[in-house]
JSON list of C-alpha atoms and ligand atoms in Angstrom, two decimals:
[
{"chain": "A", "resi": 1, "resn": "UNK", "atom": "CA", "xyz": [0.01, 0.02, -0.08]},
{"chain": "A", "resi": 2, "resn": "UNK", "atom": "CA", "xyz": [1.17, 3.33, -0.86]},
{"chain": "A", "resi": 3, "resn": "UNK", "atom": "CA", "xyz": [1.94, 6.11, 1.74]},
{"chain": "A", "resi": 4, "resn": "UNK", "atom": "CA", "xyz": [1.69, 9.43, 0.41]},
{"chain": "A", "resi": 5, "resn": "UNK", "atom": "CA", "xyz": [2.20, 13.08, 1.80]},
{"chain": "A", "resi": 6, "resn": "UNK", "atom": "CA", "xyz": [-0.53, 15.62, 0.55]},
{"chain": "A", "resi": 7, "resn": "UNK", "atom": "CA", "xyz": [-0.02, 19.35, 1.66]},
{"chain": "A", "resi": 8, "resn": "UNK", "atom": "CA", "xyz": [-1.92, 22.16, 1.74]},
{"chain": "A", "resi": 9, "resn": "UNK", "atom": "CA", "xyz": [-0.49, 25.68, 1.69]},
{"chain": "A", "resi": 10, "resn": "UNK", "atom": "CA", "xyz": [-2.20, 28.54, 3.67]},
{"chain": "A", "resi": 11, "resn": "UNK", "atom": "CA", "xyz": [-1.63, 32.02, 4.81]},
{"chain": "A", "resi": 12, "resn": "UNK", "atom": "CA", "xyz": [-2.19, 34.72, 7.43]},
{"chain": "A", "resi": 13, "resn": "UNK", "atom": "CA", "xyz": [-0.80, 37.97, 8.72]},
{"chain": "A", "resi": 14, "resn": "UNK", "atom": "CA", "xyz": [-0.25, 38.53, 12.26]},
{"chain": "A", "resi": 15, "resn": "UNK", "atom": "CA", "xyz": [1.49, 40.54, 14.47]},
{"chain": "A", "resi": 16, "resn": "UNK", "atom": "CA", "xyz": [3.93, 39.72, 17.41]},
{"chain": "A", "resi": 17, "resn": "UNK", "atom": "CA", "xyz": [6.41, 40.79, 20.13]},
{"chain": "A", "resi": 18, "resn": "UNK", "atom": "CA", "xyz": [9.00, 38.64, 21.58]},
{"chain": "A", "resi": 19, "resn": "UNK", "atom": "CA", "xyz": [9.86, 39.14, 25.21]},
{"chain": "A", "resi": 20, "resn": "UNK", "atom": "CA", "xyz": [9.49, 37.79, 28.57]},
{"chain": "A", "resi": 21, "resn": "UNK", "atom": "CA", "xyz": [7.95, 39.66, 31.38]},
{"chain": "A", "resi": 22, "resn": "UNK", "atom": "CA", "xyz": [10.34, 38.21, 33.84]},
{"chain": "A", "resi": 23, "resn": "UNK", "atom": "CA", "xyz": [13.29, 39.48, 31.91]},
{"chain": "A", "resi": 24, "resn": "UNK", "atom": "CA", "xyz": [14.79, 43.22, 32.29]},
{"chain": "A", "resi": 25, "resn": "UNK", "atom": "CA", "xyz": [14.23, 45.61, 29.16]},
{"chain": "A", "resi": 26, "resn": "UNK", "atom": "CA", "xyz": [17.85, 45.38, 28.50]},
{"chain": "A", "resi": 27, "resn": "UNK", "atom": "CA", "xyz": [18.20, 41.63, 28.59]},
{"chain": "A", "resi": 28, "resn": "UNK", "atom": "CA", "xyz": [14.88, 41.36, 26.23]},
{"chain": "A", "resi": 29, "resn": "UNK", "atom": "CA", "xyz": [16.60, 43.73, 23.91]},
{"chain": "A", "resi": 30, "resn": "UNK", "atom": "CA", "xyz": [19.92, 41.82, 23.98]},
{"chain": "A", "resi": 31, "resn": "UNK", "atom": "CA", "xyz": [17.80, 38.41, 23.07]},
{"chain": "A", "resi": 32, "resn": "UNK", "atom": "CA", "xyz": [15.32, 39.44, 21.15]},
{"chain": "A", "resi": 33, "resn": "UNK", "atom": "CA", "xyz": [16.33, 42.79, 19.58]},
{"chain": "A", "resi": 34, "resn": "UNK", "atom": "CA", "xyz": [13.89, 44.17, 16.81]},
{"chain": "A", "resi": 35, "resn": "UNK", "atom": "CA", "xyz": [11.23, 41.41, 17.68]},
{"chain": "A", "resi": 36, "resn": "UNK", "atom": "CA", "xyz": [11.12, 43.17, 21.13]},
{"chain": "A", "resi": 37, "resn": "UNK", "atom": "CA", "xyz": [9.53, 46.53, 19.76]},
{"chain": "A", "resi": 38, "resn": "UNK", "atom": "CA", "xyz": [6.87, 47.30, 22.21]},
{"chain": "A", "resi": 39, "resn": "UNK", "atom": "CA", "xyz": [4.65, 48.41, 19.43]},
{"chain": "A", "resi": 40, "resn": "UNK", "atom": "CA", "xyz": [4.75, 45.09, 17.98]},
{"chain": "A", "resi": 41, "resn": "UNK", "atom": "CA", "xyz": [5.64, 44.34, 14.12]},
{"chain": "A", "resi": 42, "resn": "UNK", "atom": "CA", "xyz": [3.85, 41.87, 11.73]},
{"chain": "A", "resi": 43, "resn": "UNK", "atom": "CA", "xyz": [4.66, 38.99, 9.42]},
{"chain": "A", "resi": 44, "resn": "UNK", "atom": "CA", "xyz": [3.18, 37.18, 6.52]},
{"chain": "A", "resi": 45, "resn": "UNK", "atom": "CA", "xyz": [3.22, 33.52, 7.53]},
{"chain": "A", "resi": 46, "resn": "UNK", "atom": "CA", "xyz": [2.92, 31.07, 5.05]},
{"chain": "A", "resi": 47, "resn": "UNK", "atom": "CA", "xyz": [1.79, 27.79, 6.34]},
{"chain": "A", "resi": 48, "resn": "UNK", "atom": "CA", "xyz": [2.01, 24.27, 5.07]},
{"chain": "A", "resi": 49, "resn": "UNK", "atom": "CA", "xyz": [-0.07, 21.18, 6.44]},
{"chain": "A", "resi": 50, "resn": "UNK", "atom": "CA", "xyz": [1.24, 18.06, 5.38]},
{"chain": "A", "resi": 51, "resn": "UNK", "atom": "CA", "xyz": [-0.93, 14.73, 5.85]},
{"chain": "A", "resi": 52, "resn": "UNK", "atom": "CA", "xyz": [0.87, 11.62, 5.14]},
{"chain": "A", "resi": 53, "resn": "UNK", "atom": "CA", "xyz": [-1.22, 8.26, 5.15]},
{"chain": "A", "resi": 54, "resn": "UNK", "atom": "CA", "xyz": [-2.51, 5.51, 2.63]},
{"chain": "A", "resi": 55, "resn": "UNK", "atom": "CA", "xyz": [-4.29, 6.33, -0.53]},
{"chain": "A", "resi": 56, "resn": "UNK", "atom": "CA", "xyz": [-8.04, 5.09, -0.14]},
{"chain": "A", "resi": 57, "resn": "UNK", "atom": "CA", "xyz": [-8.72, 2.67, -2.53]},
{"chain": "A", "resi": 58, "resn": "UNK", "atom": "CA", "xyz": [-12.26, 4.02, -3.17]},
{"chain": "A", "resi": 59, "resn": "UNK", "atom": "CA", "xyz": [-11.58, 7.62, -3.63]},
{"chain": "A", "resi": 60, "resn": "UNK", "atom": "CA", "xyz": [-7.76, 7.61, -4.36]},
{"chain": "A", "resi": 61, "resn": "UNK", "atom": "CA", "xyz": [-7.38, 10.05, -2.05]},
{"chain": "A", "resi": 62, "resn": "UNK", "atom": "CA", "xyz": [-5.24, 9.94, 1.40]},
{"chain": "A", "resi": 63, "resn": "UNK", "atom": "CA", "xyz": [-7.48, 12.91, 2.73]},
{"chain": "A", "resi": 64, "resn": "UNK", "atom": "CA", "xyz": [-10.08, 14.94, 0.97]},
{"chain": "A", "resi": 65, "resn": "UNK", "atom": "CA", "xyz": [-8.21, 18.25, 0.48]},
{"chain": "A", "resi": 66, "resn": "UNK", "atom": "CA", "xyz": [-11.55, 19.96, 0.86]},
{"chain": "A", "resi": 67, "resn": "UNK", "atom": "CA", "xyz": [-11.75, 18.92, 4.25]},
{"chain": "A", "resi": 68, "resn": "UNK", "atom": "CA", "xyz": [-8.21, 19.86, 5.09]},
{"chain": "A", "resi": 69, "resn": "UNK", "atom": "CA", "xyz": [-8.60, 23.15, 3.83]},
{"chain": "A", "resi": 70, "resn": "UNK", "atom": "CA", "xyz": [-11.62, 24.11, 5.57]},
{"chain": "A", "resi": 71, "resn": "UNK", "atom": "CA", "xyz": [-10.09, 22.72, 8.86]},
{"chain": "A", "resi": 72, "resn": "UNK", "atom": "CA", "xyz": [-6.95, 24.93, 8.28]},
{"chain": "A", "resi": 73, "resn": "UNK", "atom": "CA", "xyz": [-9.19, 27.80, 7.54]},
{"chain": "A", "resi": 74, "resn": "UNK", "atom": "CA", "xyz": [-11.50, 27.38, 10.73]},
{"chain": "A", "resi": 75, "resn": "UNK", "atom": "CA", "xyz": [-8.93, 26.47, 13.16]},
{"chain": "A", "resi": 76, "resn": "UNK", "atom": "CA", "xyz": [-5.76, 28.63, 12.04]},
{"chain": "A", "resi": 77, "resn": "UNK", "atom": "CA", "xyz": [-6.68, 31.19, 9.56]},
{"chain": "A", "resi": 78, "resn": "UNK", "atom": "CA", "xyz": [-9.74, 32.14, 11.18]},
{"chain": "A", "resi": 79, "resn": "UNK", "atom": "CA", "xyz": [-8.12, 32.36, 14.74]},
{"chain": "A", "resi": 80, "resn": "UNK", "atom": "CA", "xyz": [-4.71, 33.93, 13.54]},
{"chain": "A", "resi": 81, "resn": "UNK", "atom": "CA", "xyz": [-5.22, 36.06, 10.62]},
{"chain": "A", "resi": 82, "resn": "UNK", "atom": "CA", "xyz": [-5.02, 39.81, 11.32]},
{"chain": "A", "resi": 83, "resn": "UNK", "atom": "CA", "xyz": [-4.58, 39.02, 14.97]},
{"chain": "A", "resi": 84, "resn": "UNK", "atom": "CA", "xyz": [-2.08, 40.39, 17.60]},
{"chain": "A", "resi": 85, "resn": "UNK", "atom": "CA", "xyz": [-0.86, 36.82, 18.75]},
{"chain": "A", "resi": 86, "resn": "UNK", "atom": "CA", "xyz": [0.31, 38.26, 21.92]},
{"chain": "A", "resi": 87, "resn": "UNK", "atom": "CA", "xyz": [-2.81, 39.87, 22.80]},
{"chain": "A", "resi": 88, "resn": "UNK", "atom": "CA", "xyz": [-5.88, 37.96, 20.70]},
{"chain": "A", "resi": 89, "resn": "UNK", "atom": "CA", "xyz": [-4.64, 34.66, 20.76]},
{"chain": "A", "resi": 90, "resn": "UNK", "atom": "CA", "xyz": [-5.23, 32.70, 24.35]},
{"chain": "A", "resi": 91, "resn": "UNK", "atom": "CA", "xyz": [-2.56, 30.02, 23.26]},
{"chain": "A", "resi": 92, "resn": "UNK", "atom": "CA", "xyz": [0.05, 33.07, 23.36]},
{"chain": "A", "resi": 93, "resn": "UNK", "atom": "CA", "xyz": [-0.73, 34.71, 26.83]},
{"chain": "A", "resi": 94, "resn": "UNK", "atom": "CA", "xyz": [2.26, 33.15, 28.39]},
{"chain": "A", "resi": 95, "resn": "UNK", "atom": "CA", "xyz": [3.95, 31.61, 25.51]},
{"chain": "A", "resi": 96, "resn": "UNK", "atom": "CA", "xyz": [6.28, 33.50, 23.26]},
{"chain": "A", "resi": 97, "resn": "UNK", "atom": "CA", "xyz": [4.87, 33.75, 19.78]},
{"chain": "A", "resi": 98, "resn": "UNK", "atom": "CA", "xyz": [8.35, 32.54, 17.93]},
{"chain": "A", "resi": 99, "resn": "UNK", "atom": "CA", "xyz": [7.85, 30.81, 14.77]},
{"chain": "A", "resi": 100, "resn": "UNK", "atom": "CA", "xyz": [8.78, 27.60, 16.60]},
{"chain": "A", "resi": 101, "resn": "UNK", "atom": "CA", "xyz": [5.94, 28.03, 19.34]},
{"chain": "A", "resi": 102, "resn": "UNK", "atom": "CA", "xyz": [3.59, 29.09, 16.48]},
{"chain": "A", "resi": 103, "resn": "UNK", "atom": "CA", "xyz": [4.14, 25.76, 14.77]},
{"chain": "A", "resi": 104, "resn": "UNK", "atom": "CA", "xyz": [3.79, 23.87, 17.81]},
{"chain": "A", "resi": 105, "resn": "UNK", "atom": "CA", "xyz": [0.50, 25.56, 18.65]},
{"chain": "A", "resi": 106, "resn": "UNK", "atom": "CA", "xyz": [-0.62, 24.89, 14.75]},
{"chain": "A", "resi": 107, "resn": "UNK", "atom": "CA", "xyz": [-0.09, 21.20, 15.44]},
{"chain": "A", "resi": 108, "resn": "UNK", "atom": "CA", "xyz": [-1.97, 20.84, 18.58]},
{"chain": "A", "resi": 109, "resn": "UNK", "atom": "CA", "xyz": [-4.64, 22.72, 17.33]},
{"chain": "A", "resi": 110, "resn": "UNK", "atom": "CA", "xyz": [-4.95, 20.55, 14.10]},
{"chain": "A", "resi": 111, "resn": "UNK", "atom": "CA", "xyz": [-3.85, 17.08, 15.34]},
{"chain": "A", "resi": 112, "resn": "UNK", "atom": "CA", "xyz": [-6.82, 16.15, 17.36]},
{"chain": "A", "resi": 113, "resn": "UNK", "atom": "CA", "xyz": [-9.06, 17.01, 14.44]},
{"chain": "A", "resi": 114, "resn": "UNK", "atom": "CA", "xyz": [-7.63, 14.44, 12.13]},
{"chain": "A", "resi": 115, "resn": "UNK", "atom": "CA", "xyz": [-7.56, 10.81, 12.11]},
{"chain": "A", "resi": 116, "resn": "UNK", "atom": "CA", "xyz": [-5.03, 8.93, 14.40]},
{"chain": "A", "resi": 117, "resn": "UNK", "atom": "CA", "xyz": [-4.07, 7.09, 10.90]},
{"chain": "A", "resi": 118, "resn": "UNK", "atom": "CA", "xyz": [-2.48, 10.09, 9.39]},
{"chain": "A", "resi": 119, "resn": "UNK", "atom": "CA", "xyz": [1.12, 11.54, 10.18]},
{"chain": "A", "resi": 120, "resn": "UNK", "atom": "CA", "xyz": [0.93, 15.43, 10.33]},
{"chain": "A", "resi": 121, "resn": "UNK", "atom": "CA", "xyz": [3.68, 17.87, 9.58]},
{"chain": "A", "resi": 122, "resn": "UNK", "atom": "CA", "xyz": [3.75, 21.60, 10.04]},
{"chain": "A", "resi": 123, "resn": "UNK", "atom": "CA", "xyz": [5.88, 23.88, 8.22]},
{"chain": "A", "resi": 124, "resn": "UNK", "atom": "CA", "xyz": [5.97, 27.51, 9.01]},
{"chain": "A", "resi": 125, "resn": "UNK", "atom": "CA", "xyz": [7.48, 30.40, 6.97]},
{"chain": "A", "resi": 126, "resn": "UNK", "atom": "CA", "xyz": [7.94, 33.60, 9.01]},
{"chain": "A", "resi": 127, "resn": "UNK", "atom": "CA", "xyz": [9.79, 35.20, 6.10]},
{"chain": "A", "resi": 128, "resn": "UNK", "atom": "CA", "xyz": [10.87, 33.92, 2.81]},
{"chain": "A", "resi": 129, "resn": "UNK", "atom": "CA", "xyz": [14.24, 32.61, 4.39]},
{"chain": "A", "resi": 130, "resn": "UNK", "atom": "CA", "xyz": [13.14, 31.57, 7.81]},
{"chain": "A", "resi": 131, "resn": "UNK", "atom": "CA", "xyz": [11.05, 28.72, 8.53]},
{"chain": "A", "resi": 132, "resn": "UNK", "atom": "CA", "xyz": [10.55, 25.94, 10.80]},
{"chain": "A", "resi": 133, "resn": "UNK", "atom": "CA", "xyz": [8.90, 22.09, 10.72]},
{"chain": "A", "resi": 134, "resn": "UNK", "atom": "CA", "xyz": [7.46, 20.42, 13.36]},
{"chain": "A", "resi": 135, "resn": "UNK", "atom": "CA", "xyz": [5.99, 16.83, 13.25]},
{"chain": "A", "resi": 136, "resn": "UNK", "atom": "CA", "xyz": [5.91, 15.68, 16.93]},
{"chain": "A", "resi": 137, "resn": "UNK", "atom": "CA", "xyz": [7.36, 12.35, 15.77]},
{"chain": "A", "resi": 138, "resn": "UNK", "atom": "CA", "xyz": [11.27, 13.46, 16.76]},
{"chain": "A", "resi": 139, "resn": "UNK", "atom": "CA", "xyz": [10.50, 13.73, 20.46]},
{"chain": "B", "resi": 1, "resn": "NI", "atom": "NI1", "xyz": [8.86, 38.90, 14.30]}
]
């Protein structure tokens, strides 16, 4: 049986600030630099959600892309797009919204919605050159 990975791309714009409340301003500036701007700053995030599984013999699909598309829209785009991640998204109330942490939050929001038979991988671009991947398999 053929295991195939299918991927769906999505996009959201969001603002954030990287800092720790328990650190001094100097230490926040030293570690987070411009990302510690108190006025926040934005990124155009590109998201790729990859689903690996067996091809269904009846449909020829691993997963119905319409289902995956709607899931990403409902759970991620509607929750994050045009939001301030620090202020508007509860998951980041006490979690620094680095691209690493955002990828893990996205994974944790989508994983319970997808059949256990699938392996899921999240790729998240914060800029054209900076991106992370997370699949929870490499723990
Ligand atoms: Ni940033």
